[in-house]
CSV table of C-alpha atoms in Angstrom, one decimal:
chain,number,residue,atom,x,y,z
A,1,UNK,CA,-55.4,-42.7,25.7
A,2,UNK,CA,-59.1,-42.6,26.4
A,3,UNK,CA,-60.7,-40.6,23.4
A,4,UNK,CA,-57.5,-40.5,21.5
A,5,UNK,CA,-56.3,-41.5,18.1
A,6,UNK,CA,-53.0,-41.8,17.8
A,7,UNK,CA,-50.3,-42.1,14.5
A,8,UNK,CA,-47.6,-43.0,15.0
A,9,UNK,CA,-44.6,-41.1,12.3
A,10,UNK,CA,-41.0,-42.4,11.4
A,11,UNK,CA,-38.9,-40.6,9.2
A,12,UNK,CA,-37.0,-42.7,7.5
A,13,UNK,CA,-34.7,-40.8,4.5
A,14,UNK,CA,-31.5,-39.9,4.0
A,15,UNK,CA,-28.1,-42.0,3.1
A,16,UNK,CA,-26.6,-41.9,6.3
A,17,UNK,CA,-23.2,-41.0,4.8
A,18,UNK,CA,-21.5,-41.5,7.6
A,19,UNK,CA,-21.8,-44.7,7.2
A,20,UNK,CA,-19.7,-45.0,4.2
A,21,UNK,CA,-18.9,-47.9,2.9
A,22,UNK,CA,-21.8,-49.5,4.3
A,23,UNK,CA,-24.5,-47.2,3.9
A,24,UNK,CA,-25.2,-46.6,0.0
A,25,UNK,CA,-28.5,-44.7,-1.5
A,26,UNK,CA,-29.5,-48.4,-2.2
A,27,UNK,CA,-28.8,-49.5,1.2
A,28,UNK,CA,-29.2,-46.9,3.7
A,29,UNK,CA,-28.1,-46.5,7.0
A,30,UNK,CA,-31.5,-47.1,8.4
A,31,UNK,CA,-32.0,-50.5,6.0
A,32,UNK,CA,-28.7,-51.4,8.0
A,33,UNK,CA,-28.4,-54.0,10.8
A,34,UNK,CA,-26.0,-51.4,12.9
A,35,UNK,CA,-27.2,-52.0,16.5
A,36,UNK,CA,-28.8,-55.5,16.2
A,37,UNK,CA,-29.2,-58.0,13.8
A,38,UNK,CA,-32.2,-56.5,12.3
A,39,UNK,CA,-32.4,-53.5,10.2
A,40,UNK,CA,-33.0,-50.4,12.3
A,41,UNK,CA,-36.4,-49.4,10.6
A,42,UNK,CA,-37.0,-52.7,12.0
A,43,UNK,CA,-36.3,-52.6,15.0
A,44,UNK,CA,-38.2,-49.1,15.2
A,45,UNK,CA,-41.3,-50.3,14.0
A,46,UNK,CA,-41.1,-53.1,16.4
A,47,UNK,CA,-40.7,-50.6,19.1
A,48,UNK,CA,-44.1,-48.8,17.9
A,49,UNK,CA,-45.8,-52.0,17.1
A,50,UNK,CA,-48.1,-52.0,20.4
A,51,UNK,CA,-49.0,-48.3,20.3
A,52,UNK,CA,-50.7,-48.2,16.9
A,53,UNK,CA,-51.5,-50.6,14.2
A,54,UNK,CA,-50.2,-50.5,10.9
A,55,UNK,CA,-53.3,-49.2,9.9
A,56,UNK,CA,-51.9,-45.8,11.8
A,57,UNK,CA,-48.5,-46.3,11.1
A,58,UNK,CA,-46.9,-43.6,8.5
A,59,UNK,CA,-43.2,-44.2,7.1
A,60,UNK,CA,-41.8,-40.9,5.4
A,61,UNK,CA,-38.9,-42.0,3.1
A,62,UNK,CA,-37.3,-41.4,-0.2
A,63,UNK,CA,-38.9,-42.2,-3.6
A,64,UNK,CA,-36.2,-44.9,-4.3
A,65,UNK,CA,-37.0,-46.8,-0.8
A,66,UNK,CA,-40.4,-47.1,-1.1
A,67,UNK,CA,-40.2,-50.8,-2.4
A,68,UNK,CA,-37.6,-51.6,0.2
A,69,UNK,CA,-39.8,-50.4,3.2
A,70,UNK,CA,-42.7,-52.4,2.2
A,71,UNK,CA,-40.6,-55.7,1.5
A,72,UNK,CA,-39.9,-55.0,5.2
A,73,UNK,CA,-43.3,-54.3,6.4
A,74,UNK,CA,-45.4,-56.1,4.1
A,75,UNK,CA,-48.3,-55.2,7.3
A,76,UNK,CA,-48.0,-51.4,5.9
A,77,UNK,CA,-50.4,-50.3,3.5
A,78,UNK,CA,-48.6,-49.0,0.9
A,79,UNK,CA,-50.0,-45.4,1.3
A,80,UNK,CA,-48.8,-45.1,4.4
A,81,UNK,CA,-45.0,-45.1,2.9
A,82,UNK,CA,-45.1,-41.8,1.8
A,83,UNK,CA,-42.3,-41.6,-0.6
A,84,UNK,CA,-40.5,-37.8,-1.1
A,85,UNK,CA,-39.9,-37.0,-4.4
A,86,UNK,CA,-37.4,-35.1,-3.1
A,87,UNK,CA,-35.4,-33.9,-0.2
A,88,UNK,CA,-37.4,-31.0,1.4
A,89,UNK,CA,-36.3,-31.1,5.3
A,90,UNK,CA,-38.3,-32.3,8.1
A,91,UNK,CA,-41.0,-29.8,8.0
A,92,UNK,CA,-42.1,-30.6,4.7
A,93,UNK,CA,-42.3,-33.8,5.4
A,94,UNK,CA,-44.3,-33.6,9.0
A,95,UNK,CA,-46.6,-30.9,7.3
A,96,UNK,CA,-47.7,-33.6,4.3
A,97,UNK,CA,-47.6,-36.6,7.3
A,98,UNK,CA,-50.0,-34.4,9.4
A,99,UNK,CA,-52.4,-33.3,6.1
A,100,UNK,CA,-52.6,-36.9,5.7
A,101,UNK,CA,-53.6,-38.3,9.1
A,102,UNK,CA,-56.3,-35.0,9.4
A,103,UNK,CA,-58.1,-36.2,6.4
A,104,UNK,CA,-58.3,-40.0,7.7
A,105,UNK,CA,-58.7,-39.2,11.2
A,106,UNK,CA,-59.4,-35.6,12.2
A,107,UNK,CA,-57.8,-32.6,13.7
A,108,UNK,CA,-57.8,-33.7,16.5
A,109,UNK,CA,-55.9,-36.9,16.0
A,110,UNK,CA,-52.8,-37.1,17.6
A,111,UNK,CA,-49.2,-37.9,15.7
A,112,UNK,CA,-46.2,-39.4,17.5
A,113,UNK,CA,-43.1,-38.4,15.4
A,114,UNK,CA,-39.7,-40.7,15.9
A,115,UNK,CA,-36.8,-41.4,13.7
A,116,UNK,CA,-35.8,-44.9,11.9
A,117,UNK,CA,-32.2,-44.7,13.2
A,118,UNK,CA,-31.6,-44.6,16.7
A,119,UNK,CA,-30.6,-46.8,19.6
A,120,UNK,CA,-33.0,-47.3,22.5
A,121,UNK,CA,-31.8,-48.7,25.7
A,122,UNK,CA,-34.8,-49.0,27.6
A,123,UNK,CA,-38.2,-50.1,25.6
A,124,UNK,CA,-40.3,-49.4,27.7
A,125,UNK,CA,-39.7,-46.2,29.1
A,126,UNK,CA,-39.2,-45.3,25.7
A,127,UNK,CA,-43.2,-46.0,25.0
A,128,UNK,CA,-44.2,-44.9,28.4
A,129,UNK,CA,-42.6,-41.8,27.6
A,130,UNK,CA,-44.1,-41.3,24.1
A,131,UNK,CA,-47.4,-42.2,25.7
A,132,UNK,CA,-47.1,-39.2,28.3
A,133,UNK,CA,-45.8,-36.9,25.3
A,134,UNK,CA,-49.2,-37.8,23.4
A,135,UNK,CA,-51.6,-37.5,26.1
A,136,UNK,CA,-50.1,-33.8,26.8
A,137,UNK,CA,-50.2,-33.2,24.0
A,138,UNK,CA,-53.8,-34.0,23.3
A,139,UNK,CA,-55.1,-32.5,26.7
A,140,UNK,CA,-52.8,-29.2,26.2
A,141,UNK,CA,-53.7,-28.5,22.5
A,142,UNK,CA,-49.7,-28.1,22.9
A,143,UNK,CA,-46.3,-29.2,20.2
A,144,UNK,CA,-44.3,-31.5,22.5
A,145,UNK,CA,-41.2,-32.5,22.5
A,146,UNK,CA,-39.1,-34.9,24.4
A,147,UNK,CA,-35.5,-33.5,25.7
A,148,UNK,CA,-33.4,-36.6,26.7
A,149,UNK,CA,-31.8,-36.3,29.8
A,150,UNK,CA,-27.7,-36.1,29.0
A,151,UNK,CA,-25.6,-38.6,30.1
A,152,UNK,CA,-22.8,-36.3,28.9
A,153,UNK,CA,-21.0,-33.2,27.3
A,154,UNK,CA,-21.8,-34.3,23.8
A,155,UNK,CA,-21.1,-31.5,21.2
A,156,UNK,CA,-23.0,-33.5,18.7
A,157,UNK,CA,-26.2,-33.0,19.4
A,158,UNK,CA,-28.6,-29.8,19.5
A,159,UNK,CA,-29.8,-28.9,23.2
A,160,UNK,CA,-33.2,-27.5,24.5
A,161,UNK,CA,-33.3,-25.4,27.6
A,162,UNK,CA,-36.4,-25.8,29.5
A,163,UNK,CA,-38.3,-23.0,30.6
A,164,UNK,CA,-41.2,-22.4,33.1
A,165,UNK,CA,-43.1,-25.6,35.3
A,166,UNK,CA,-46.5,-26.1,33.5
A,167,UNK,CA,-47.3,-29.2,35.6
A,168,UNK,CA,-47.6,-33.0,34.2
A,169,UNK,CA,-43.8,-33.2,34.3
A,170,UNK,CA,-43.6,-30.8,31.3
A,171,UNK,CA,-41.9,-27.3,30.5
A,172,UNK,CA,-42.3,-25.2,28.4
A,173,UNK,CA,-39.4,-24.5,25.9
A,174,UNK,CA,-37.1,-21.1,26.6
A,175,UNK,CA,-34.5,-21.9,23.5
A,176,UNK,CA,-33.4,-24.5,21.2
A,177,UNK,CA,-29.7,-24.3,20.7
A,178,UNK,CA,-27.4,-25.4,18.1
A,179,UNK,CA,-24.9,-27.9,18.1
A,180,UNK,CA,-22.0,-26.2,20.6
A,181,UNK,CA,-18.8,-26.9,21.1
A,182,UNK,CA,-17.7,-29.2,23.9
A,183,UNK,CA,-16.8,-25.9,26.5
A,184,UNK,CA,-20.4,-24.9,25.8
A,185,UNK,CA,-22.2,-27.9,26.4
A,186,UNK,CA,-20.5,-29.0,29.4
A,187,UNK,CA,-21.8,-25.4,30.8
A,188,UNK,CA,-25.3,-26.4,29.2
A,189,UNK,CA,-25.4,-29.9,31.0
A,190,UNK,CA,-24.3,-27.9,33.9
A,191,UNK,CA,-27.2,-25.6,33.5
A,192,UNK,CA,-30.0,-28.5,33.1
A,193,UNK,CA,-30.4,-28.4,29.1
A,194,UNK,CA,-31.4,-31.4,27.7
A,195,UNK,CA,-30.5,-33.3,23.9
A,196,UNK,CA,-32.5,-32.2,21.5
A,197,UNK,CA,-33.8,-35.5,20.3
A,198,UNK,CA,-36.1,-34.9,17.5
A,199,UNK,CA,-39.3,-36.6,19.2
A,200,UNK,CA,-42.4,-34.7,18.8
A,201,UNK,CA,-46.2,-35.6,19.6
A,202,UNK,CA,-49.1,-32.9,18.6
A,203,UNK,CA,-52.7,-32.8,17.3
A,204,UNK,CA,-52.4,-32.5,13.4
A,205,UNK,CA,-54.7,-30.1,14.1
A,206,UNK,CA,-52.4,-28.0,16.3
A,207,UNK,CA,-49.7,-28.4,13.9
A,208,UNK,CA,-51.2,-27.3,10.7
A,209,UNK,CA,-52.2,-24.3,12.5
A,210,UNK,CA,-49.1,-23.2,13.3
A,211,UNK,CA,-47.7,-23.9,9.9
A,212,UNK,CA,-50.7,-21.5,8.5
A,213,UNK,CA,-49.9,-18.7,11.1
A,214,UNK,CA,-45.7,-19.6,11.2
A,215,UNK,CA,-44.7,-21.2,7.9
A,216,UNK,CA,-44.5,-19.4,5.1
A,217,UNK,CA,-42.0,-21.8,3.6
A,218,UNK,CA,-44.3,-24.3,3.6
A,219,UNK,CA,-47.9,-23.0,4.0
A,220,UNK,CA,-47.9,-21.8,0.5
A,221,UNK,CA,-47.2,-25.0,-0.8
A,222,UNK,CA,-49.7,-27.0,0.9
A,223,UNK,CA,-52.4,-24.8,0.2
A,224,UNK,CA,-51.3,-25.2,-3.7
A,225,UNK,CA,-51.1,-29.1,-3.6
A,226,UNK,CA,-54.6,-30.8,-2.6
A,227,UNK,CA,-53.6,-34.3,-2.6
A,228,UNK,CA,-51.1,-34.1,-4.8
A,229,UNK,CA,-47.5,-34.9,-3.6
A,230,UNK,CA,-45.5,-34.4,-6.5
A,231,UNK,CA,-47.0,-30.7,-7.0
A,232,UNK,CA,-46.4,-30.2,-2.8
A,233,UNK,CA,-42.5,-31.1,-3.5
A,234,UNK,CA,-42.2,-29.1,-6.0
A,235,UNK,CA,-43.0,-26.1,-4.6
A,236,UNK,CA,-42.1,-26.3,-0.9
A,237,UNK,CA,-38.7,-24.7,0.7
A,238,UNK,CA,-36.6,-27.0,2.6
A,239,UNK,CA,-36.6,-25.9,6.4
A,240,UNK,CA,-36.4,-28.1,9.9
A,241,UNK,CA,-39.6,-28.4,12.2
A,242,UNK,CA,-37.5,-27.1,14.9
A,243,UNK,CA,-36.5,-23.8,12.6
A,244,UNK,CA,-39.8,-23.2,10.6
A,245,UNK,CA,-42.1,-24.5,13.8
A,246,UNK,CA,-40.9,-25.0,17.0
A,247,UNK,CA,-38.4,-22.3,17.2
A,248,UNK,CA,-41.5,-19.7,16.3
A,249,UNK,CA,-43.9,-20.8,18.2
A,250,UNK,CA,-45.2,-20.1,21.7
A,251,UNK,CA,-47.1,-23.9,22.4
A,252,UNK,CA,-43.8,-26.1,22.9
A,253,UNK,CA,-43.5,-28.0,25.6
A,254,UNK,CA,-40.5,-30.0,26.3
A,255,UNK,CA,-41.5,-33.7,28.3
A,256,UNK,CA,-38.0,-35.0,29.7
A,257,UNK,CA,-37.0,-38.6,29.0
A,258,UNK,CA,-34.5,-40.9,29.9
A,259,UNK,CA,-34.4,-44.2,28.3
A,260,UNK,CA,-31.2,-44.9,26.7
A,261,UNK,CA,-31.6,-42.9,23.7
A,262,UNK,CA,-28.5,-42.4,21.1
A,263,UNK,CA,-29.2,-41.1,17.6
A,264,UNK,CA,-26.1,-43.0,15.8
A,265,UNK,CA,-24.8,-40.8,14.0
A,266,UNK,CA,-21.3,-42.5,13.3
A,267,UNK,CA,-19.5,-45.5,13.3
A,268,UNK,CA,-17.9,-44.2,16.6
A,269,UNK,CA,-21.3,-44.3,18.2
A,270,UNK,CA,-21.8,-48.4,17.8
A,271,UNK,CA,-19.4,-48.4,20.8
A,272,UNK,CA,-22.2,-46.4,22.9
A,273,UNK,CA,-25.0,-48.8,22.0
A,274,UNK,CA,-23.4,-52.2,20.6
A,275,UNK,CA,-23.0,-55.2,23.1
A,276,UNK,CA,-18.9,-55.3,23.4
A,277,UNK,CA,-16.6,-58.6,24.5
A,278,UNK,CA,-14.4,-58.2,27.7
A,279,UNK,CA,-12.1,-56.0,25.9
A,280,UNK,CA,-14.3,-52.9,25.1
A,281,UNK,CA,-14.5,-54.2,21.6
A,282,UNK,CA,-17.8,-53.9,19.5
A,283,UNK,CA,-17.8,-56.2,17.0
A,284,UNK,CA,-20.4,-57.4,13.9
A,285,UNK,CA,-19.0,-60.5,11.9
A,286,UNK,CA,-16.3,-62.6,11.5
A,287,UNK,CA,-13.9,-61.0,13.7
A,288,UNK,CA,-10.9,-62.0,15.6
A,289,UNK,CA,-9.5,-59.9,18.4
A,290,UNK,CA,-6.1,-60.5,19.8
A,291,UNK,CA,-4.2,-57.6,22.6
A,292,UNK,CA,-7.1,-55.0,20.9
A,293,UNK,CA,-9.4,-52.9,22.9
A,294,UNK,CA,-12.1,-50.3,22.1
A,295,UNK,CA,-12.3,-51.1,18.7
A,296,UNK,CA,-15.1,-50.9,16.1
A,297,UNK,CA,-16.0,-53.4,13.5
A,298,UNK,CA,-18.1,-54.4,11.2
A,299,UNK,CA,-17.6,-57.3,8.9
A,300,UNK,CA,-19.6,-58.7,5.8
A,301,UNK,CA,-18.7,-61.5,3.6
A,302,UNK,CA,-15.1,-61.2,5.1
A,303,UNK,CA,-13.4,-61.9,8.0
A,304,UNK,CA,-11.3,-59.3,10.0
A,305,UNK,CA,-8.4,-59.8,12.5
A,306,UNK,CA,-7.1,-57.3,15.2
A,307,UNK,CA,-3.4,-57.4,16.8
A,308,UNK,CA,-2.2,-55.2,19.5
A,309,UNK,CA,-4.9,-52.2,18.5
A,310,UNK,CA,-7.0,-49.9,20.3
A,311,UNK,CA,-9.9,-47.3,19.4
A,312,UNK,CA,-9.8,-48.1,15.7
A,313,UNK,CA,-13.3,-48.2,13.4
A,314,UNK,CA,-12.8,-50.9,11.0
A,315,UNK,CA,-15.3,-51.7,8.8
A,316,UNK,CA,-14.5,-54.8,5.5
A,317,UNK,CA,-17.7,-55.4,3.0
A,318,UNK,CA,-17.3,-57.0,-0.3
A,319,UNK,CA,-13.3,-56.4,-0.9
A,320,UNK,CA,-13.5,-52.7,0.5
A,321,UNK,CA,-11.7,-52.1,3.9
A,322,UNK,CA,-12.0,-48.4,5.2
A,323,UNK,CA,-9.9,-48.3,9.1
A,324,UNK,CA,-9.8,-44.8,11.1
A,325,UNK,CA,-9.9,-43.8,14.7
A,326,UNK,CA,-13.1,-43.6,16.7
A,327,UNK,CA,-12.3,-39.8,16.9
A,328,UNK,CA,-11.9,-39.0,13.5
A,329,UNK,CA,-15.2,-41.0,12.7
A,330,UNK,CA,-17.1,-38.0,12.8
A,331,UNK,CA,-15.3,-36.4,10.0
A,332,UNK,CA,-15.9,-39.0,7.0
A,333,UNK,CA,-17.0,-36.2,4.9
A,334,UNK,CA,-13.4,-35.3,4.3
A,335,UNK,CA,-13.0,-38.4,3.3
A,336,UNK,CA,-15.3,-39.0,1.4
A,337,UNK,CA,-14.2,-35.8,-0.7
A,338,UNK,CA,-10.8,-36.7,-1.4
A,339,UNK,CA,-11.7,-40.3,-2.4
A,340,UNK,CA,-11.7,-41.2,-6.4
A,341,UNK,CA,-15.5,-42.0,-7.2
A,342,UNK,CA,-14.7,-45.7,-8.0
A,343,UNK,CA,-13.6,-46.4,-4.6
A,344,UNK,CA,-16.2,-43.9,-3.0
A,345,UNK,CA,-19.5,-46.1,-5.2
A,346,UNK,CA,-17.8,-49.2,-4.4
């Protein structure tokens, strides 16, 4: 981009709880080799190696992963692992990201916002697309996101309905909607929604403006802070960027992309993005497969043997098996809640 600095912005927090009993607040689900056999922060920051150094590279994450990012990057200069005191939602943590990059770089630098934990089928429309997304938003003065083109019905994932033709292959945004159930989003992919998939690209300029005119969740707070990031954390209220941003303001424009995305969100969805034998089996580790198809699994330090099954999630790591059904995957929260806190921290 001629003229154009550009960030570029992973968040990387959270347990991934759905996960369990692989992902642990030690070992996250993004620190987890899920889709290859690197970690996925890995893989992301490979993705965004050629589009900005590390110089230009921010990782938002939780206090207790700082240490673990930068093993991982050692390139990263440790204040660009921002590490949240605490959990404050994605618009707290954009808001400090985009403070930071203005006082380095400007207002009019330009921030490319991704997540550490998803699958991407195709590289490089993936990076074409974030390119396109940037330069919009740098020529439009404009918050962009990118709507992924669905492949399905998928009630698991928020939808954006594009609005009016603004030219450069861009819309602007009519609605965000929620998570709906399966009736209503096979009407919505009917209708030409797209998946909301939490990419973003905007001058930090842009963006801290429309916090100061939008936000009073978190303006407050950021005026309060200076540079300090405990004091920020403290004070700020835990919102979204799509609810305390997007949703308010009248500069979104929504860049359609379709490049294989898939946010993994549960151990059903390694059968989406996992390479799978000639059964329909996707399988990590020792694992032998016999009369099984569709399954799931993931092995460590263990070895795992299927008979005469179908559509099963099994997942073995250090003397802990947990087994369900790719369809009740979704749901390990009940689980989870029921479980006696030895075997849950095990």
């Amino acid at each position: 981009m001629t003229n154009v600095t550009r960030w570029n912005v992973v968040l990387a927090g959270g347990i991934g709880s759905r996960f369990w009993p692989l992902s642990t607040p030690e070992r996250p689900k993004q620190l987890l080799p899920l889709v290859t056999d690197q970690p996925m922060l890995r893989d992301t920051l490979d993705r965004l190696r050629d589009s900005a150094p590390p110089e230009r590279t921010l990782v938002l994450t939780n206090a207790s992963l700082r240490d673990a990012v930068l093993a991982m990057e050692p390139s990263l200069p440790p204040e660009n692992v921002i590490a949240e005191p605490r959990p404050a939602g994605t618009c707290a943590a954009l808001a400090w990201a985009a403070r930071c990059i203005a006082a380095r770089s400007g207002p009019e630098a330009v921030m490319v916002c991704t997540h550490a934990d998803w699958s991407i089928g195709d590289v490089a429309a993936f990076s074409a697309t974030l390119d396109r997304a940037a330069q919009l938003a740098a020529s439009r003065q404009a918050l962009v996101t990118v709507g992924i083109v669905p492949s399905r019905p998928d009630p698991g994932f928020g939808y954006i309905q594009p609005g009016d033709d603004v030219g450069d292959g861009a819309r602007r945004v009519a609605r965000f909607a929620e998570k709906p159930d399966r009736a209503t989003a096979e009407r919505m992919l009917a209708a030409g929604y797209l998946w909301n998939s939490g990419i973003f690209a905007w001058r930090v300029g842009d963006l801290l403006e429309e916090i100061r005119a939008l936000t009073p969740e978190v303006q407050p707070a950021l005026e309060a802070a200076g540079d300090d990031l405990a004091t920020f954390f403290a004070q700020v209220q835990s919102i979204a960027i799509d609810v305390g941003v997007l949703e308010r303001s009248q500069r979104v424009l929504v860049l359609p992309g379709q490049f294989g995305w898939d946010d993994v969100g549960t151990w059903a969805a390694l059968h989406r993005v996992r390479r799978k034998d000639a059964n329909d089996n996707a399988l990590h580790g020792a694992v032998f497969a016999l009369k099984a198809a569709g399954n799931v699994v993931h092995a460590e330090d263990t070895q795992v043997v299927l008979y005469g099954v179908q559509d099963l999630v099994v997942v073995a790591r250090h003397g802990l098996t947990m087994v369900t059904t790719r369809e009740q995957a979704a749901d390990l929260k009940t689980l989870l809640d029921a479980l006696p806190s030895d075997v849950r921290g095990a």
